[in-house]
Coordinates of C-alpha atoms in Angstrom, one line a residue:
X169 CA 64.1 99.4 100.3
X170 CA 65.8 102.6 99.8
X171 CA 63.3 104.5 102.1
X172 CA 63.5 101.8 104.2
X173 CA 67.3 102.3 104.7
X174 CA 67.4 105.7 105.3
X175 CA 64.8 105.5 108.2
X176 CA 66.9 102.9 109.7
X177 CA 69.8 104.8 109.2
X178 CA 68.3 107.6 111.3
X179 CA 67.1 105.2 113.7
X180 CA 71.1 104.3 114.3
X181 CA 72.1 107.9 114.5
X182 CA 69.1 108.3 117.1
X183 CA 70.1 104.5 119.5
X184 CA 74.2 104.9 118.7
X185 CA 75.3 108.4 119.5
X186 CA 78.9 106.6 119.5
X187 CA 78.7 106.0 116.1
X188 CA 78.7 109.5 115.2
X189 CA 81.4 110.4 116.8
X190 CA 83.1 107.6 115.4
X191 CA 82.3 108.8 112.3
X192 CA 83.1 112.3 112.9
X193 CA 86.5 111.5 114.0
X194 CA 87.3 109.4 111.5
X195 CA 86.9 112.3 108.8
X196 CA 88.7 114.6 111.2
X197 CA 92.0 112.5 111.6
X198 CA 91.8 112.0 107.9
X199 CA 92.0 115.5 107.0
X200 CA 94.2 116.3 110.0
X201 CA 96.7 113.8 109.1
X202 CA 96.4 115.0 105.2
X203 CA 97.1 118.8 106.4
X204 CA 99.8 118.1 108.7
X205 CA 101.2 116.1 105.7
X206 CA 101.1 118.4 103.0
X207 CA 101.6 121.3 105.1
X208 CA 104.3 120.7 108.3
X209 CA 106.1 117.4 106.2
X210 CA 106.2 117.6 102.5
X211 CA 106.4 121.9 101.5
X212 CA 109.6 121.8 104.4
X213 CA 111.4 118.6 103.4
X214 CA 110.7 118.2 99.6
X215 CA 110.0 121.8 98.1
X216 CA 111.1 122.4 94.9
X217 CA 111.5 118.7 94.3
X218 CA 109.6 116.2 91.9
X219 CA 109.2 114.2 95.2
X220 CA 106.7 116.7 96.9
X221 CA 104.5 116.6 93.9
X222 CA 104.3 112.4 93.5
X223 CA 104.1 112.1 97.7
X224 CA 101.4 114.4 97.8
X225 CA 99.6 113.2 94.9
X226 CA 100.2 109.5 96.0
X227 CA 99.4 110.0 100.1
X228 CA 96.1 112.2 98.7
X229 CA 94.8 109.1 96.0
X230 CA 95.2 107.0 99.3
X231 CA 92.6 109.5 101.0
X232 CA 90.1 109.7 98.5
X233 CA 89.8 105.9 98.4
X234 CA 90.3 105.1 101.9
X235 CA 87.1 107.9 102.1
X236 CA 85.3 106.3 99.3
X237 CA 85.3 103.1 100.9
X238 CA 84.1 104.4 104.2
X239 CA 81.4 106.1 102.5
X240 CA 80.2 103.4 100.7
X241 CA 80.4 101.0 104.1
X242 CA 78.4 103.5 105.6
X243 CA 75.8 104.7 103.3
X244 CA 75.4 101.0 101.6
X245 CA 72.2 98.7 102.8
X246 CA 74.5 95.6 104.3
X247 CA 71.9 93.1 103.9
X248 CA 68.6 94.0 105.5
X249 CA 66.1 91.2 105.6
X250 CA 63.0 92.3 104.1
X251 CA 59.6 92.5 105.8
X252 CA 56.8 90.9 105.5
X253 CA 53.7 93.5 103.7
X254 CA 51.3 91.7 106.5
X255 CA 52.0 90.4 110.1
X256 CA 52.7 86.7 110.1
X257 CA 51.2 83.8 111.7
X258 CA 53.5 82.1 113.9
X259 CA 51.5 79.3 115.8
X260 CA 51.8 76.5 113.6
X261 CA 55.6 77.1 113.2
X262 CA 56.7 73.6 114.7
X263 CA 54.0 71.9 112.2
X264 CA 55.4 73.4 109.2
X265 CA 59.4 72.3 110.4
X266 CA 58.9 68.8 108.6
X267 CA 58.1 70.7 105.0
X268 CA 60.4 73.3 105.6
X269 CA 63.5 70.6 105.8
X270 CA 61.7 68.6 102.6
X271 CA 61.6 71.7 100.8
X272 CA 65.0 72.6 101.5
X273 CA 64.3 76.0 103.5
X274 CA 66.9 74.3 106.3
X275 CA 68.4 77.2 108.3
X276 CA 65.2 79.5 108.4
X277 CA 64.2 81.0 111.2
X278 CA 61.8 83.3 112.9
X279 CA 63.0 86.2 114.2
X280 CA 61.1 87.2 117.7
X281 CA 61.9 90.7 117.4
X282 CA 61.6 91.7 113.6
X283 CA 58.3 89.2 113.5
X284 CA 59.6 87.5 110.5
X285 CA 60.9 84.8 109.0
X286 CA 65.4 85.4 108.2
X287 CA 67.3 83.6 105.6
X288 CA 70.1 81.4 106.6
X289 CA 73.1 83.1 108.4
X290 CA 71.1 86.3 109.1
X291 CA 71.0 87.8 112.8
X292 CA 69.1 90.5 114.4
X293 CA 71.2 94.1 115.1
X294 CA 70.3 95.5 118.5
X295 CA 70.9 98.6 116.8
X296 CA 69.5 98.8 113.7
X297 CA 66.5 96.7 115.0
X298 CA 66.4 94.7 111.6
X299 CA 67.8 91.5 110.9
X300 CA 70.9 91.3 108.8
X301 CA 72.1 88.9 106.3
X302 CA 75.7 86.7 106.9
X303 CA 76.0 90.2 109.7
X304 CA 79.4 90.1 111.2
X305 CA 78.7 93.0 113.3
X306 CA 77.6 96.3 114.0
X307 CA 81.0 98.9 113.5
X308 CA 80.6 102.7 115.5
X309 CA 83.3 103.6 112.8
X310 CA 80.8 103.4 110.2
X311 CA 77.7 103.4 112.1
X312 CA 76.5 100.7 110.6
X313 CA 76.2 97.2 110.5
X314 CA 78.7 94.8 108.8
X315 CA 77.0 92.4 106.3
X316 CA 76.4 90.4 103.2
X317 CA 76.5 93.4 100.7
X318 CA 78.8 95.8 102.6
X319 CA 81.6 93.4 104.2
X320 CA 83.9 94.4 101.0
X321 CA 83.6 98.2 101.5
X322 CA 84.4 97.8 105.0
X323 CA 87.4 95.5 104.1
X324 CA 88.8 98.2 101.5
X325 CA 88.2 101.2 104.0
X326 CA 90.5 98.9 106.9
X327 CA 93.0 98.2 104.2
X328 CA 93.3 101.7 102.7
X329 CA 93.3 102.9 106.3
X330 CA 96.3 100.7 107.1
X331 CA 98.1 102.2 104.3
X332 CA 97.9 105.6 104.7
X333 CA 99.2 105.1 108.4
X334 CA 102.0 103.5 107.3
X335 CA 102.8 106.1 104.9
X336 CA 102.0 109.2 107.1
X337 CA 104.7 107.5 109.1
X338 CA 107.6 107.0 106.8
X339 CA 106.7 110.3 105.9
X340 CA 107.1 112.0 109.3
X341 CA 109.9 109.7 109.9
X342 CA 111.9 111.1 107.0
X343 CA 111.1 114.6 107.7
X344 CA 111.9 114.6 111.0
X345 CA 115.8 113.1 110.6
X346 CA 115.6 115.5 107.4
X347 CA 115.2 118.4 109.8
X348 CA 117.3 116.8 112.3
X349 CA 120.3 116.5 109.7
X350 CA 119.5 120.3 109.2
X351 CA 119.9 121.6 112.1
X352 CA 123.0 119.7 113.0
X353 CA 124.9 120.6 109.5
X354 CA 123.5 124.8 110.9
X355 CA 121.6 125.1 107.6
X356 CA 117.9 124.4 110.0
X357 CA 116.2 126.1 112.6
X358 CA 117.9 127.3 115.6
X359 CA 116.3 125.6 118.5
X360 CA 114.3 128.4 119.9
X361 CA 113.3 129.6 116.6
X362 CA 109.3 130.2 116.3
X363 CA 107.1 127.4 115.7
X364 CA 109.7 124.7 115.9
X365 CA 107.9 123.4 118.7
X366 CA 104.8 123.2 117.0
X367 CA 105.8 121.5 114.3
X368 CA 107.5 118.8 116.1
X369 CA 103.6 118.3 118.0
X370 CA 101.8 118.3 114.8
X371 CA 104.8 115.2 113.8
X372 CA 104.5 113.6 117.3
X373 CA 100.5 113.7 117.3
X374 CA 100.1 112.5 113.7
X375 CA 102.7 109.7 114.5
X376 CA 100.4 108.1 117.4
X377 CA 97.6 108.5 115.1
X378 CA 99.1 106.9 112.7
X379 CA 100.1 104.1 114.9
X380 CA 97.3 103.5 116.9
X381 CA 94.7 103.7 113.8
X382 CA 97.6 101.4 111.9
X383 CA 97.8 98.2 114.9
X384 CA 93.7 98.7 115.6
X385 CA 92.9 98.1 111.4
X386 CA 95.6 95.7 111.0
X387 CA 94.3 93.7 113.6
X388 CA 90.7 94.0 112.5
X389 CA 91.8 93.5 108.8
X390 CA 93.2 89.9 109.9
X391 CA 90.0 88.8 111.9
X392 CA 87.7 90.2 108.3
X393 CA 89.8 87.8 106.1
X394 CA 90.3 84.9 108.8
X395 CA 86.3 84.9 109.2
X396 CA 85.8 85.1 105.1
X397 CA 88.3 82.4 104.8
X398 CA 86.9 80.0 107.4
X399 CA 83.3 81.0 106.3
X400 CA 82.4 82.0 109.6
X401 CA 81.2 84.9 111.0
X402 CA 82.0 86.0 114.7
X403 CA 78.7 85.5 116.0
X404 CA 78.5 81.8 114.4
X405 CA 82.2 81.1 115.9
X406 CA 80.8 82.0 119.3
X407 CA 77.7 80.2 118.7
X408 CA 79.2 77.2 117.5
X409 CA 81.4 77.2 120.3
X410 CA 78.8 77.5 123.2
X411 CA 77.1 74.3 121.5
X412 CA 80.6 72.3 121.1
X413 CA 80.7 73.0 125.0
X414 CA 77.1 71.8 125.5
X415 CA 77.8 69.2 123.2
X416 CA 81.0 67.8 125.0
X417 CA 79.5 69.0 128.7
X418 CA 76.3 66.4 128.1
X419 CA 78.0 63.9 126.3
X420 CA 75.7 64.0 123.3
X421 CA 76.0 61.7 120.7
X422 CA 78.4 62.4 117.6
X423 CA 75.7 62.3 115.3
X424 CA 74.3 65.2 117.3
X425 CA 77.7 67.2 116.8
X426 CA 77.7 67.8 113.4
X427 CA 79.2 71.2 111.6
X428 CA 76.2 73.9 110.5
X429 CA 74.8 73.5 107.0
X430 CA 76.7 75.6 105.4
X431 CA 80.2 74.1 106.6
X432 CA 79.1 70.3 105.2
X433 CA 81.3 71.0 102.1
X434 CA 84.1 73.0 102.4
X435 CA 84.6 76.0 99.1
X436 CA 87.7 76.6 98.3
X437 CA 89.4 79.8 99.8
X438 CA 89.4 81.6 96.6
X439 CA 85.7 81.3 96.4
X440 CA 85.2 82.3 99.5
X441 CA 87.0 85.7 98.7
X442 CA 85.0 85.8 95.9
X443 CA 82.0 85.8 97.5
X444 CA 82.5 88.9 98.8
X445 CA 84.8 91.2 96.2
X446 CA 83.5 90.0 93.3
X447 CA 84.2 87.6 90.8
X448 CA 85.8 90.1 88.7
X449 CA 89.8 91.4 88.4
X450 CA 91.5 90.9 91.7
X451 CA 92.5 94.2 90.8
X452 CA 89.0 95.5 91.2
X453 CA 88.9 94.1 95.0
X454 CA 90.6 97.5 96.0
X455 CA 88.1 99.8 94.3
X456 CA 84.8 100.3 95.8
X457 CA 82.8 99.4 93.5
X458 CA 80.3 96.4 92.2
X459 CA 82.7 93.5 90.5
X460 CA 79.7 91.0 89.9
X461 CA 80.1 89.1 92.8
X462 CA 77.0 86.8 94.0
X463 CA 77.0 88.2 97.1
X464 CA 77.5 91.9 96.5
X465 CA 75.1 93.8 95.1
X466 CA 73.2 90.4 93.5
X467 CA 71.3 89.0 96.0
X468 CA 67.6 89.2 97.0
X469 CA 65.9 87.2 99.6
X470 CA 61.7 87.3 100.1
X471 CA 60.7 88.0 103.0
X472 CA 58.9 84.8 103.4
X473 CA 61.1 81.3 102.5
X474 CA 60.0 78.4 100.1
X475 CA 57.2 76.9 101.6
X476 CA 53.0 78.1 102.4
X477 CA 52.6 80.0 105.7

């Protein structure tokens, strides 16, 4: 599997160009925005006190994880469905359906593309060109695909990524009226003095980073969790609602309507969240690393389901 992955990972470098630079910007506003910090925000407004020290050990910890996370989102299989050691015969497919609902192997299906049979909730990535299990979708910012076994890595990187906006920001902030008070009380930099001006680009550039990365994770942070809670992944809300549509638009039956599988009984919301940090401390959620959850790390699907081919 480990071969496997790293072929497909090259395969994604090779179809989704965008993804690399995704990725290389993403390290570069990371460093950027800890340079500018350390350098043009903390040594001019809090040298020589305690606070420089704990800010620029605190805003740093926040980096390392936020580029832990991303690494592990990145570099982590997120739930490739296995193939098959020999080609599969498809023709008798519609024969076998009867055993495969008596057998319980309900929400199997054959993937046209990967020649295989997937596991419930799995769907094919354009880009990976492998099907993916519970895939939410395919992120440029990690060039990779968003899945069963990766979902909480990505989660972690959003939410660490949020945080250090926010902080880079009441960090600039306060310098900036720090400098201001400076100046006004004749103690700062005279106005043309050298490299005021760049300063205040490094403050104003790292603040529409910090903003602009801040919204665009927050937003995506909410949509992770509001999918995880309603135990639905983007792809299955849009698929579900094109069939409500074609339900209601032919007037089908409301025996014909009912919810997928996997929404007849409703888990409860903790369990859900479960699912995919771990079932360990909710203090390990916002480390990247395995907490014994059932979907992270644990899981192993055949390629073939429960029933003779």
């Amino acid at each position: 599997m480990g071969g496997a992955f790293l072929k497909m990972a090259s395969l994604r470098c090779r179809r989704d160009p965008c993804g690399v630079v995704c990725l290389i910007l993403t390290y570069f506003s990371v460093f950027y925005a800890d340079y500018v910090v350390v350098q043009y925000v903390l040594i001019p407004a809090y040298s020589g006190s305690i606070w420089c020290s704990l800010h620029g050990s605190a805003f740093n910890v926040i980096l390392l994880l936020l580029l832990a996370c991303h690494s592990k989102a990145v570099f982590s299989d997120p739930g490739v469905v296995p193939l098959p050691d020999t080609a599969l015969d498809f023709s008798d497919l519609r024969s076998q359906s009867s055993r495969m609902s008596d057998r319980g192997c309900e929400g199997w299906t054959v993937c046209s593309r990967c020649e295989t049979y997937r596991p419930p909730r799995a769907h094919h990535c354009r880009v990976c060109q492998r099907c993916i299990r519970r895939m939410d979708h395919h992120c440029p910012w990690i060039n990779n695909c968003v899945g069963e076994l990766n979902q909480k890595y990505f989660i972690q990187f959003l939410f660490y990524t949020g945080v250090a906006s926010v902080y880079a920001t009441l960090l600039v902030v306060s310098a900036w009226v720090w400098r201001i008070r400076s100046e006004r009380d004749g103690g700062g930099e005279a106005d043309d003095a050298p490299g005021k001006h760049l300063i205040v680009a490094h403050y104003i550039i790292l603040l529409v980073e910090s903003v602009l990365f801040g919204v665009f994770v927050l937003v995506i942070f909410y949509d992770q969790l509001a999918s995880i809670i309603a135990d639905e992944t983007p792809i299955e809300q849009m698929r579900n609602r094109l069939l409500l549509m074609k339900e209601r638009g032919s007037s089908l039956s409301s025996s014909s309507s009912q919810p997928p599988p996997h929404h007849a009984t409703r888990k409860p919301k903790l369990a859900l969240l479960r699912e995919v940090f771990g079932r360990g401390s909710v203090l390990c959620w916002l480390l990247p690393l395995y907490s014994g959850g059932p979907s992270v790390g644990g899981v192993a699907y055949s390629a073939l389901p429960d029933y003779d081919v």
